[in-house]
mmCIF file of C-alpha atoms in Angstrom:
data_model
loop_
_atom_site.group_PDB
_atom_site.id
_atom_site.type_symbol
_atom_site.label_atom_id
_atom_site.label_comp_id
_atom_site.label_asym_id
_atom_site.label_seq_id
_atom_site.Cartn_x
_atom_site.Cartn_y
_atom_site.Cartn_z
ATOM 1 C CA UNK A 111 -17.183 -30.452 -29.199
ATOM 2 C CA UNK A 112 -16.884 -33.660 -29.888
ATOM 3 C CA UNK A 113 -17.590 -33.804 -33.606
ATOM 4 C CA UNK A 114 -17.477 -35.703 -36.607
ATOM 5 C CA UNK A 115 -15.782 -34.795 -39.825
ATOM 6 C CA UNK A 116 -15.647 -35.954 -43.299
ATOM 7 C CA UNK A 117 -13.813 -34.774 -46.244
ATOM 8 C CA UNK A 118 -12.697 -33.991 -48.813
ATOM 9 C CA UNK A 119 -16.365 -32.036 -49.549
ATOM 10 C CA UNK A 120 -17.211 -32.697 -53.423
ATOM 11 C CA UNK A 121 -14.732 -35.259 -55.241
ATOM 12 C CA UNK A 122 -14.608 -35.406 -59.205
ATOM 13 C CA UNK A 123 -12.795 -38.128 -60.692
ATOM 14 C CA UNK A 124 -12.622 -40.336 -63.282
ATOM 15 C CA UNK A 125 -13.827 -44.216 -63.998
ATOM 16 C CA UNK A 126 -10.669 -46.235 -63.294
ATOM 17 C CA UNK A 127 -8.789 -43.975 -61.102
ATOM 18 C CA UNK A 128 -8.450 -44.677 -56.803
ATOM 19 C CA UNK A 129 -10.298 -42.548 -54.731
ATOM 20 C CA UNK A 130 -10.314 -42.290 -50.755
ATOM 21 C CA UNK A 131 -12.323 -40.815 -48.056
ATOM 22 C CA UNK A 132 -11.413 -40.215 -45.607
ATOM 23 C CA UNK A 133 -13.768 -39.620 -42.190
ATOM 24 C CA UNK A 134 -12.849 -38.548 -38.948
ATOM 25 C CA UNK A 135 -14.693 -38.275 -35.391
ATOM 26 C CA UNK A 136 -13.446 -37.305 -31.779
ATOM 27 C CA UNK A 137 -16.102 -39.322 -29.963
ATOM 28 C CA UNK A 138 -13.799 -42.417 -28.776
ATOM 29 C CA UNK A 139 -16.626 -44.217 -30.003
ATOM 30 C CA UNK A 140 -15.776 -47.796 -30.625
ATOM 31 C CA UNK A 141 -18.618 -48.637 -34.359
ATOM 32 C CA UNK A 142 -17.672 -46.410 -37.142
ATOM 33 C CA UNK A 143 -20.102 -46.948 -39.806
ATOM 34 C CA UNK A 144 -19.970 -46.141 -44.194
ATOM 35 C CA UNK A 145 -23.382 -45.313 -45.976
ATOM 36 C CA UNK A 146 -24.520 -44.636 -49.238
ATOM 37 C CA UNK A 147 -27.532 -42.483 -50.187
ATOM 38 C CA UNK A 148 -28.836 -42.656 -53.624
ATOM 39 C CA UNK A 149 -31.908 -41.569 -54.485
ATOM 40 C CA UNK A 150 -34.917 -44.105 -54.310
ATOM 41 C CA UNK A 151 -32.554 -45.971 -51.661
ATOM 42 C CA UNK A 152 -31.964 -44.883 -47.958
ATOM 43 C CA UNK A 153 -29.286 -45.472 -46.946
ATOM 44 C CA UNK A 154 -27.641 -47.974 -47.740
ATOM 45 C CA UNK A 155 -24.451 -50.688 -45.947
ATOM 46 C CA UNK A 156 -21.165 -50.249 -47.164
ATOM 47 C CA UNK A 157 -18.613 -50.535 -44.564
ATOM 48 C CA UNK A 158 -18.378 -51.035 -40.697
ATOM 49 C CA UNK A 159 -15.896 -51.239 -37.480
ATOM 50 C CA UNK A 160 -16.287 -52.037 -34.398
ATOM 51 C CA UNK A 161 -12.817 -50.945 -33.633
ATOM 52 C CA UNK A 162 -9.085 -50.977 -34.709
ATOM 53 C CA UNK A 163 -8.643 -53.132 -36.876
ATOM 54 C CA UNK A 164 -11.202 -54.887 -37.018
ATOM 55 C CA UNK A 165 -13.733 -54.728 -40.802
ATOM 56 C CA UNK A 166 -17.001 -55.864 -41.872
ATOM 57 C CA UNK A 167 -18.732 -55.332 -45.029
ATOM 58 C CA UNK A 168 -22.883 -54.454 -45.895
ATOM 59 C CA UNK A 169 -25.658 -54.789 -47.690
ATOM 60 C CA UNK A 170 -22.943 -52.755 -50.945
ATOM 61 C CA UNK A 171 -19.463 -54.148 -50.173
ATOM 62 C CA UNK A 172 -18.637 -54.143 -53.647
ATOM 63 C CA UNK A 173 -15.716 -52.249 -54.517
ATOM 64 C CA UNK A 174 -15.574 -50.425 -51.516
ATOM 65 C CA UNK A 175 -12.764 -50.845 -49.270
ATOM 66 C CA UNK A 176 -11.931 -49.655 -45.540
ATOM 67 C CA UNK A 177 -9.572 -49.965 -42.521
ATOM 68 C CA UNK A 178 -9.343 -49.372 -38.737
ATOM 69 C CA UNK A 179 -5.361 -48.194 -37.763
ATOM 70 C CA UNK A 180 -6.738 -45.741 -35.146
ATOM 71 C CA UNK A 181 -10.175 -45.716 -33.042
ATOM 72 C CA UNK A 182 -10.637 -42.362 -34.595
ATOM 73 C CA UNK A 183 -10.419 -42.459 -38.355
ATOM 74 C CA UNK A 184 -12.985 -45.429 -40.642
ATOM 75 C CA UNK A 185 -11.007 -44.052 -44.473
ATOM 76 C CA UNK A 186 -12.910 -46.097 -47.476
ATOM 77 C CA UNK A 187 -11.254 -46.700 -50.320
ATOM 78 C CA UNK A 188 -12.732 -47.001 -53.893
ATOM 79 C CA UNK A 189 -10.491 -48.995 -55.584
ATOM 80 C CA UNK A 190 -11.468 -48.318 -59.249
ATOM 81 C CA UNK A 191 -13.971 -45.728 -59.341
ATOM 82 C CA UNK A 192 -16.712 -46.939 -61.227
ATOM 83 C CA UNK A 193 -19.573 -44.531 -62.206
ATOM 84 C CA UNK A 194 -22.317 -46.676 -61.195
ATOM 85 C CA UNK A 195 -20.433 -44.702 -58.015
ATOM 86 C CA UNK A 196 -21.601 -42.071 -57.774
ATOM 87 C CA UNK A 197 -23.471 -41.028 -54.884
ATOM 88 C CA UNK A 198 -23.563 -39.122 -51.620
ATOM 89 C CA UNK A 199 -20.877 -41.220 -48.734
ATOM 90 C CA UNK A 200 -21.767 -40.589 -44.240
ATOM 91 C CA UNK A 201 -19.881 -41.554 -42.237
ATOM 92 C CA UNK A 202 -21.216 -42.213 -38.609
ATOM 93 C CA UNK A 203 -19.969 -43.454 -35.467
ATOM 94 C CA UNK A 204 -21.427 -44.658 -32.289
ATOM 95 C CA UNK A 205 -20.814 -46.349 -28.909
ATOM 96 C CA UNK A 206 -21.388 -49.463 -27.835
ATOM 97 C CA UNK A 207 -25.514 -49.597 -28.135
ATOM 98 C CA UNK A 208 -25.982 -45.624 -28.145
ATOM 99 C CA UNK A 209 -27.255 -43.741 -31.369
ATOM 100 C CA UNK A 210 -25.723 -42.992 -34.097
ATOM 101 C CA UNK A 211 -24.054 -39.089 -35.081
ATOM 102 C CA UNK A 212 -23.748 -39.174 -38.445
ATOM 103 C CA UNK A 213 -20.759 -36.798 -40.321
ATOM 104 C CA UNK A 214 -21.763 -34.319 -42.586
ATOM 105 C CA UNK A 215 -21.560 -36.841 -46.066
ATOM 106 C CA UNK A 216 -19.355 -36.599 -49.327
ATOM 107 C CA UNK A 217 -20.243 -36.227 -52.633
ATOM 108 C CA UNK A 218 -18.822 -38.285 -55.112
ATOM 109 C CA UNK A 219 -19.045 -37.188 -59.286
ATOM 110 C CA UNK A 220 -17.225 -40.300 -61.168
ATOM 111 C CA UNK A 221 -16.952 -39.643 -64.450
ATOM 112 C CA UNK B 224 -33.899 -59.910 -42.100
ATOM 113 C CA UNK B 225 -35.160 -55.837 -40.689
ATOM 114 C CA UNK B 226 -36.714 -53.522 -43.088
ATOM 115 C CA UNK B 227 -38.355 -50.657 -42.711
ATOM 116 C CA UNK B 228 -40.863 -48.972 -44.973
ATOM 117 C CA UNK B 229 -42.176 -45.950 -45.248
ATOM 118 C CA UNK B 230 -44.810 -45.533 -47.126
ATOM 119 C CA UNK B 231 -45.674 -42.173 -47.904
ATOM 120 C CA UNK B 232 -43.007 -40.391 -50.248
ATOM 121 C CA UNK B 233 -44.291 -36.516 -49.083
ATOM 122 C CA UNK B 234 -46.508 -34.196 -47.227
ATOM 123 C CA UNK B 235 -47.072 -31.018 -46.432
ATOM 124 C CA UNK B 236 -48.624 -29.389 -43.551
ATOM 125 C CA UNK B 237 -49.512 -26.018 -43.180
ATOM 126 C CA UNK B 238 -46.498 -23.655 -40.779
ATOM 127 C CA UNK B 239 -48.891 -24.112 -36.934
ATOM 128 C CA UNK B 240 -50.521 -27.626 -37.755
ATOM 129 C CA UNK B 241 -49.756 -31.418 -36.613
ATOM 130 C CA UNK B 242 -48.251 -34.073 -38.188
ATOM 131 C CA UNK B 243 -47.980 -37.364 -38.774
ATOM 132 C CA UNK B 244 -45.152 -39.084 -40.693
ATOM 133 C CA UNK B 245 -45.978 -43.443 -40.473
ATOM 134 C CA UNK B 246 -43.114 -46.118 -40.588
ATOM 135 C CA UNK B 247 -43.036 -49.999 -40.327
ATOM 136 C CA UNK B 248 -40.587 -52.183 -39.321
ATOM 137 C CA UNK B 249 -40.093 -55.667 -39.428
ATOM 138 C CA UNK B 250 -37.861 -57.828 -37.424
ATOM 139 C CA UNK B 251 -37.671 -61.589 -35.579
ATOM 140 C CA UNK B 252 -35.576 -59.472 -32.775
ATOM 141 C CA UNK B 253 -36.803 -58.229 -29.215
ATOM 142 C CA UNK B 254 -34.552 -56.078 -28.544
ATOM 143 C CA UNK B 255 -33.889 -53.406 -30.856
ATOM 144 C CA UNK B 256 -34.427 -49.521 -30.807
ATOM 145 C CA UNK B 257 -35.839 -47.317 -33.710
ATOM 146 C CA UNK B 258 -34.782 -43.708 -35.183
ATOM 147 C CA UNK B 259 -36.357 -40.867 -36.999
ATOM 148 C CA UNK B 260 -33.562 -38.839 -38.210
ATOM 149 C CA UNK B 261 -33.798 -35.234 -40.521
ATOM 150 C CA UNK B 262 -32.064 -34.689 -43.372
ATOM 151 C CA UNK B 263 -32.902 -31.109 -43.975
ATOM 152 C CA UNK B 264 -31.193 -29.560 -47.337
ATOM 153 C CA UNK B 265 -27.364 -28.779 -46.394
ATOM 154 C CA UNK B 266 -28.148 -33.041 -46.518
ATOM 155 C CA UNK B 267 -26.396 -33.223 -42.889
ATOM 156 C CA UNK B 268 -28.496 -36.719 -41.508
ATOM 157 C CA UNK B 269 -30.103 -35.627 -37.532
ATOM 158 C CA UNK B 270 -31.305 -37.155 -35.246
ATOM 159 C CA UNK B 271 -35.083 -36.411 -34.795
ATOM 160 C CA UNK B 272 -36.274 -39.150 -32.053
ATOM 161 C CA UNK B 273 -34.770 -42.369 -30.197
ATOM 162 C CA UNK B 274 -36.634 -45.247 -29.187
ATOM 163 C CA UNK B 275 -35.321 -48.366 -26.792
ATOM 164 C CA UNK B 276 -38.203 -51.553 -27.588
ATOM 165 C CA UNK B 277 -37.843 -51.903 -23.890
ATOM 166 C CA UNK B 278 -40.024 -49.087 -23.199
ATOM 167 C CA UNK B 279 -43.524 -49.252 -23.471
ATOM 168 C CA UNK B 280 -43.524 -45.162 -22.942
ATOM 169 C CA UNK B 281 -43.361 -43.101 -26.028
ATOM 170 C CA UNK B 282 -40.532 -40.958 -26.469
ATOM 171 C CA UNK B 283 -40.564 -36.885 -27.099
ATOM 172 C CA UNK B 284 -38.318 -34.297 -27.591
ATOM 173 C CA UNK B 285 -40.636 -31.305 -27.694
ATOM 174 C CA UNK B 286 -42.819 -30.807 -30.261
ATOM 175 C CA UNK B 287 -41.457 -34.308 -31.387
ATOM 176 C CA UNK B 288 -43.634 -37.626 -29.961
ATOM 177 C CA UNK B 289 -43.688 -41.357 -30.565
ATOM 178 C CA UNK B 290 -46.500 -43.372 -31.271
ATOM 179 C CA UNK B 291 -44.580 -46.745 -30.851
ATOM 180 C CA UNK B 292 -46.974 -49.818 -31.271
ATOM 181 C CA UNK B 293 -44.937 -52.962 -30.380
ATOM 182 C CA UNK B 294 -47.390 -55.074 -32.088
ATOM 183 C CA UNK B 295 -48.237 -53.434 -34.856
ATOM 184 C CA UNK B 296 -44.634 -52.803 -35.582
ATOM 185 C CA UNK B 297 -45.828 -49.077 -35.899
ATOM 186 C CA UNK B 298 -43.176 -46.580 -35.614
ATOM 187 C CA UNK B 299 -45.185 -42.833 -36.168
ATOM 188 C CA UNK B 300 -43.896 -39.398 -35.098
ATOM 189 C CA UNK B 301 -45.785 -36.567 -35.001
ATOM 190 C CA UNK B 302 -44.547 -33.074 -35.299
ATOM 191 C CA UNK B 303 -46.897 -30.107 -33.505
ATOM 192 C CA UNK B 304 -46.745 -26.462 -33.871
ATOM 193 C CA UNK B 305 -44.602 -27.111 -37.335
ATOM 194 C CA UNK B 306 -42.092 -24.747 -38.124
ATOM 195 C CA UNK B 307 -41.295 -24.025 -41.985
ATOM 196 C CA UNK B 308 -37.785 -25.205 -40.150
ATOM 197 C CA UNK B 309 -39.074 -28.636 -39.730
ATOM 198 C CA UNK B 310 -38.933 -28.501 -43.725
ATOM 199 C CA UNK B 311 -36.299 -31.915 -44.876
ATOM 200 C CA UNK B 312 -37.030 -35.221 -45.667
ATOM 201 C CA UNK B 313 -37.029 -38.284 -42.481
ATOM 202 C CA UNK B 314 -35.610 -41.520 -42.355
ATOM 203 C CA UNK B 315 -37.084 -43.979 -40.941
ATOM 204 C CA UNK B 316 -34.115 -46.436 -38.590
ATOM 205 C CA UNK B 317 -34.057 -49.746 -36.882
ATOM 206 C CA UNK B 318 -30.999 -51.303 -35.530
ATOM 207 C CA UNK B 319 -30.392 -54.467 -32.625
ATOM 208 C CA UNK B 320 -27.724 -52.067 -30.801
ATOM 209 C CA UNK B 321 -24.500 -51.930 -32.123
ATOM 210 C CA UNK B 322 -25.040 -53.173 -35.813
ATOM 211 C CA UNK B 323 -26.112 -51.257 -38.950
ATOM 212 C CA UNK B 324 -28.834 -48.538 -38.532
ATOM 213 C CA UNK B 325 -31.579 -49.968 -41.570
ATOM 214 C CA UNK B 326 -33.549 -47.032 -43.640
ATOM 215 C CA UNK B 327 -36.638 -46.828 -44.721
ATOM 216 C CA UNK B 328 -36.106 -44.682 -48.121
ATOM 217 C CA UNK B 329 -37.773 -41.268 -46.451
ATOM 218 C CA UNK B 330 -40.472 -38.996 -47.014
ATOM 219 C CA UNK B 331 -40.355 -35.481 -47.914
ATOM 220 C CA UNK B 332 -42.286 -32.518 -45.718
ATOM 221 C CA UNK B 333 -43.043 -29.767 -46.926
ATOM 222 C CA UNK B 334 -44.520 -26.946 -44.797
ATOM 223 C CA UNK B 335 -46.560 -24.356 -46.114
ATOM 224 C CA UNK B 336 -45.881 -20.579 -45.212
#
């Protein structure tokens, strides 16, 4: 069955370290998205991609970057982790004009 | 800008009863899509129901149905015959299609046995 996976599921890191969160989907969806979820804010968009080599900034993109070298993967990199980036991160994918399907989430703690 | 508002942070319902979750939104677009997602304690985001704005008929999925009032920009979710497994956070969301989802802040539903 097609699916969307995220790894790691839990991560503890230190302030200033570079961290990469993986997202892999087997739906063959063109669109991929990264959101963060914080108490009182719902989910907010970090970055998104409409296809290979395409990346776009969302509303909370500062301190994050993504790259899209193939259809299946959209890794999210925190260049220099900060305590404010402690959150739960969700990856999602969709076909054009269709519903977004979410991965299981990655819980990140920055100490 | 698009916004989604869920004004009730928490609700509770008795098992087997019916509950309605409210959501209002704002968009200048004429073509858009509305969703309800469920997030149980596992934190997985699960699609509950979807409504296309161009469709006048309200969407239904088994025990879940919506009341879509386009002019009023209202999109409420009705859960019939509530079950213990319905206990979760519920998020209302809006998109223009391929673009990002804009989420409300969520509402915690408790189901009492």
